[in-house]
């Protein structure tokens, strides 16, 4: 699902993002509720140039969070909770960001398990989330993309949760 957002794009740097697990639901610009095969419910929430995914008791937020220094780990694996998270920050050369964002928008536009928010004023200012509807048995997985054209950064995250 492709959504034109009416909120202004917040110019930030990917390095300012943090990962938070738990915590409150934050105000969302747009939300999509999904029921996956097997009955699992997820909420994909666009918070602006950030996201929140709610899966059962788990709340994952990747955003510019107040109250502490930014920290977006390259990887976090909590075996006890069955949670795996990875993040990569890309700085594509030349027109690479525009090309990647165009391909992402085309790929996810009609995906029933995706939500793509495009900010006014720059079609490359995108926050996107996509759930994999058929991950390995006993798990759920999602990917996110945060495109920052002003700084030529694309943040990719992937999460896998064992159910």
PDB file of C-alpha atoms in Angstrom, residues 38-142:
ATOM      1  CA  UNK A  38      -2.260 -18.571  10.948  1.00  0.00           C
ATOM      2  CA  UNK A  39      -4.034 -15.594  12.543  1.00  0.00           C
ATOM      3  CA  UNK A  40      -1.044 -13.577  13.774  1.00  0.00           C
ATOM      4  CA  UNK A  41      -1.872  -9.850  13.920  1.00  0.00           C
ATOM      5  CA  UNK A  42       0.652  -7.076  13.330  1.00  0.00           C
ATOM      6  CA  UNK A  43       0.373  -3.310  13.199  1.00  0.00           C
ATOM      7  CA  UNK A  44       2.700  -1.423  10.868  1.00  0.00           C
ATOM      8  CA  UNK A  45       2.923   2.229  11.930  1.00  0.00           C
ATOM      9  CA  UNK A  46       4.548   5.129  10.078  1.00  0.00           C
ATOM     10  CA  UNK A  47       5.728   7.721  12.581  1.00  0.00           C
ATOM     11  CA  UNK A  48       7.252  10.028   9.995  1.00  0.00           C
ATOM     12  CA  UNK A  49      10.778   9.255   8.908  1.00  0.00           C
ATOM     13  CA  UNK A  50      10.598   6.395  11.402  1.00  0.00           C
ATOM     14  CA  UNK A  51       8.499   3.319  12.134  1.00  0.00           C
ATOM     15  CA  UNK A  52       6.886   1.199  14.803  1.00  0.00           C
ATOM     16  CA  UNK A  53       5.811  -2.438  14.477  1.00  0.00           C
ATOM     17  CA  UNK A  54       3.578  -4.043  17.066  1.00  0.00           C
ATOM     18  CA  UNK A  55       3.514  -7.837  17.059  1.00  0.00           C
ATOM     19  CA  UNK A  56       1.736  -9.341  20.065  1.00  0.00           C
ATOM     20  CA  UNK A  57       3.534  -8.088  23.167  1.00  0.00           C
ATOM     21  CA  UNK A  58       6.525  -6.831  21.166  1.00  0.00           C
ATOM     22  CA  UNK A  59       6.790  -3.183  20.170  1.00  0.00           C
ATOM     23  CA  UNK A  60       9.749  -2.256  17.946  1.00  0.00           C
ATOM     24  CA  UNK A  61      10.418   1.427  17.297  1.00  0.00           C
ATOM     25  CA  UNK A  62      13.127   2.827  15.034  1.00  0.00           C
ATOM     26  CA  UNK A  63      13.027   6.596  15.377  1.00  0.00           C
ATOM     27  CA  UNK A  64      14.797   9.708  16.594  1.00  0.00           C
ATOM     28  CA  UNK A  65      13.998   9.159  20.261  1.00  0.00           C
ATOM     29  CA  UNK A  66      14.287  11.912  22.870  1.00  0.00           C
ATOM     30  CA  UNK A  67      16.128  11.498  26.133  1.00  0.00           C
ATOM     31  CA  UNK A  68      19.335   9.812  25.100  1.00  0.00           C
ATOM     32  CA  UNK A  69      22.042   9.617  22.488  1.00  0.00           C
ATOM     33  CA  UNK A  70      21.027   7.952  19.226  1.00  0.00           C
ATOM     34  CA  UNK A  71      21.875   4.275  18.926  1.00  0.00           C
ATOM     35  CA  UNK A  72      20.919   2.048  16.006  1.00  0.00           C
ATOM     36  CA  UNK A  73      22.810  -1.239  16.423  1.00  0.00           C
ATOM     37  CA  UNK A  74      24.151  -3.086  13.400  1.00  0.00           C
ATOM     38  CA  UNK A  75      22.777  -6.255  14.994  1.00  0.00           C
ATOM     39  CA  UNK A  76      20.901  -7.298  18.101  1.00  0.00           C
ATOM     40  CA  UNK A  77      20.118 -10.906  18.942  1.00  0.00           C
ATOM     41  CA  UNK A  78      18.166 -11.778  22.064  1.00  0.00           C
ATOM     42  CA  UNK A  79      17.875 -15.563  22.122  1.00  0.00           C
ATOM     43  CA  UNK A  80      15.697 -15.542  25.235  1.00  0.00           C
ATOM     44  CA  UNK A  81      13.085 -13.319  23.566  1.00  0.00           C
ATOM     45  CA  UNK A  82      13.568 -14.939  20.147  1.00  0.00           C
ATOM     46  CA  UNK A  83      14.319 -11.533  18.607  1.00  0.00           C
ATOM     47  CA  UNK A  84      16.871 -10.766  15.865  1.00  0.00           C
ATOM     48  CA  UNK A  85      17.403  -7.293  14.395  1.00  0.00           C
ATOM     49  CA  UNK A  86      19.894  -6.033  11.828  1.00  0.00           C
ATOM     50  CA  UNK A  87      20.419  -2.551  10.424  1.00  0.00           C
ATOM     51  CA  UNK A  88      22.526  -1.279   7.549  1.00  0.00           C
ATOM     52  CA  UNK A  89      23.066   2.320   6.456  1.00  0.00           C
ATOM     53  CA  UNK A  90      23.799   2.757   2.747  1.00  0.00           C
ATOM     54  CA  UNK A  91      25.089   5.886   1.047  1.00  0.00           C
ATOM     55  CA  UNK A  92      24.643   5.072  -2.661  1.00  0.00           C
ATOM     56  CA  UNK A  93      26.847   6.795  -5.199  1.00  0.00           C
ATOM     57  CA  UNK A  94      25.471   9.119  -7.865  1.00  0.00           C
ATOM     58  CA  UNK A  95      21.772   8.610  -8.575  1.00  0.00           C
ATOM     59  CA  UNK A  96      21.750   5.343  -6.595  1.00  0.00           C
ATOM     60  CA  UNK A  97      19.352   6.468  -3.878  1.00  0.00           C
ATOM     61  CA  UNK A  98      16.766   7.674  -6.406  1.00  0.00           C
ATOM     62  CA  UNK A  99      17.063   4.397  -8.356  1.00  0.00           C
ATOM     63  CA  UNK A 100      16.705   2.250  -5.225  1.00  0.00           C
ATOM     64  CA  UNK A 101      13.720   4.208  -3.922  1.00  0.00           C
ATOM     65  CA  UNK A 102      11.934   4.044  -7.303  1.00  0.00           C
ATOM     66  CA  UNK A 103      12.428   0.265  -7.412  1.00  0.00           C
ATOM     67  CA  UNK A 104      11.247  -0.086  -3.804  1.00  0.00           C
ATOM     68  CA  UNK A 105       8.108   1.968  -4.446  1.00  0.00           C
ATOM     69  CA  UNK A 106       7.280  -0.111  -7.538  1.00  0.00           C
ATOM     70  CA  UNK A 107       7.940  -3.412  -5.731  1.00  0.00           C
ATOM     71  CA  UNK A 108       5.813  -2.607  -2.665  1.00  0.00           C
ATOM     72  CA  UNK A 109       3.005  -0.481  -4.186  1.00  0.00           C
ATOM     73  CA  UNK A 110       0.567  -3.392  -4.526  1.00  0.00           C
ATOM     74  CA  UNK A 111       1.974  -5.652  -1.802  1.00  0.00           C
ATOM     75  CA  UNK A 112      -0.843  -6.499   0.644  1.00  0.00           C
ATOM     76  CA  UNK A 113       1.729  -6.952   3.421  1.00  0.00           C
ATOM     77  CA  UNK A 114       3.485  -3.594   2.953  1.00  0.00           C
ATOM     78  CA  UNK A 115       3.039   0.049   3.838  1.00  0.00           C
ATOM     79  CA  UNK A 116       4.984   2.799   2.029  1.00  0.00           C
ATOM     80  CA  UNK A 117       4.793   6.433   3.090  1.00  0.00           C
ATOM     81  CA  UNK A 118       5.959   9.155   0.695  1.00  0.00           C
ATOM     82  CA  UNK A 119       6.528  12.651   2.063  1.00  0.00           C
ATOM     83  CA  UNK A 120       5.443  15.804   0.218  1.00  0.00           C
ATOM     84  CA  UNK A 121       8.083  17.738  -1.631  1.00  0.00           C
ATOM     85  CA  UNK A 122      10.454  14.838  -2.357  1.00  0.00           C
ATOM     86  CA  UNK A 123       9.303  11.518  -3.834  1.00  0.00           C
ATOM     87  CA  UNK A 124      12.533   9.939  -2.571  1.00  0.00           C
ATOM     88  CA  UNK A 125      11.701  10.777   1.070  1.00  0.00           C
ATOM     89  CA  UNK A 126      10.177   7.406   1.915  1.00  0.00           C
ATOM     90  CA  UNK A 127       9.560   5.210   4.934  1.00  0.00           C
ATOM     91  CA  UNK A 128       8.478   1.660   4.063  1.00  0.00           C
ATOM     92  CA  UNK A 129       7.666  -1.528   5.954  1.00  0.00           C
ATOM     93  CA  UNK A 130       7.004  -5.000   4.549  1.00  0.00           C
ATOM     94  CA  UNK A 131       6.097  -8.200   6.361  1.00  0.00           C
ATOM     95  CA  UNK A 132       7.155 -11.524   4.923  1.00  0.00           C
ATOM     96  CA  UNK A 133       3.895 -13.492   4.948  1.00  0.00           C
ATOM     97  CA  UNK A 134       5.623 -16.890   4.813  1.00  0.00           C
ATOM     98  CA  UNK A 135       8.754 -16.813   6.976  1.00  0.00           C
ATOM     99  CA  UNK A 136      10.260 -20.036   8.331  1.00  0.00           C
ATOM    100  CA  UNK A 137       7.847 -21.978  10.553  1.00  0.00           C
ATOM    101  CA  UNK A 138       7.385 -20.534  13.989  1.00  0.00           C
ATOM    102  CA  UNK A 139       8.554 -17.010  13.171  1.00  0.00           C
ATOM    103  CA  UNK A 140       7.488 -13.711  11.667  1.00  0.00           C
ATOM    104  CA  UNK A 141       9.784 -11.323   9.798  1.00  0.00           C
ATOM    105  CA  UNK A 142       9.667  -7.771   8.480  1.00  0.00           C
TER     106      UNK A 142
END
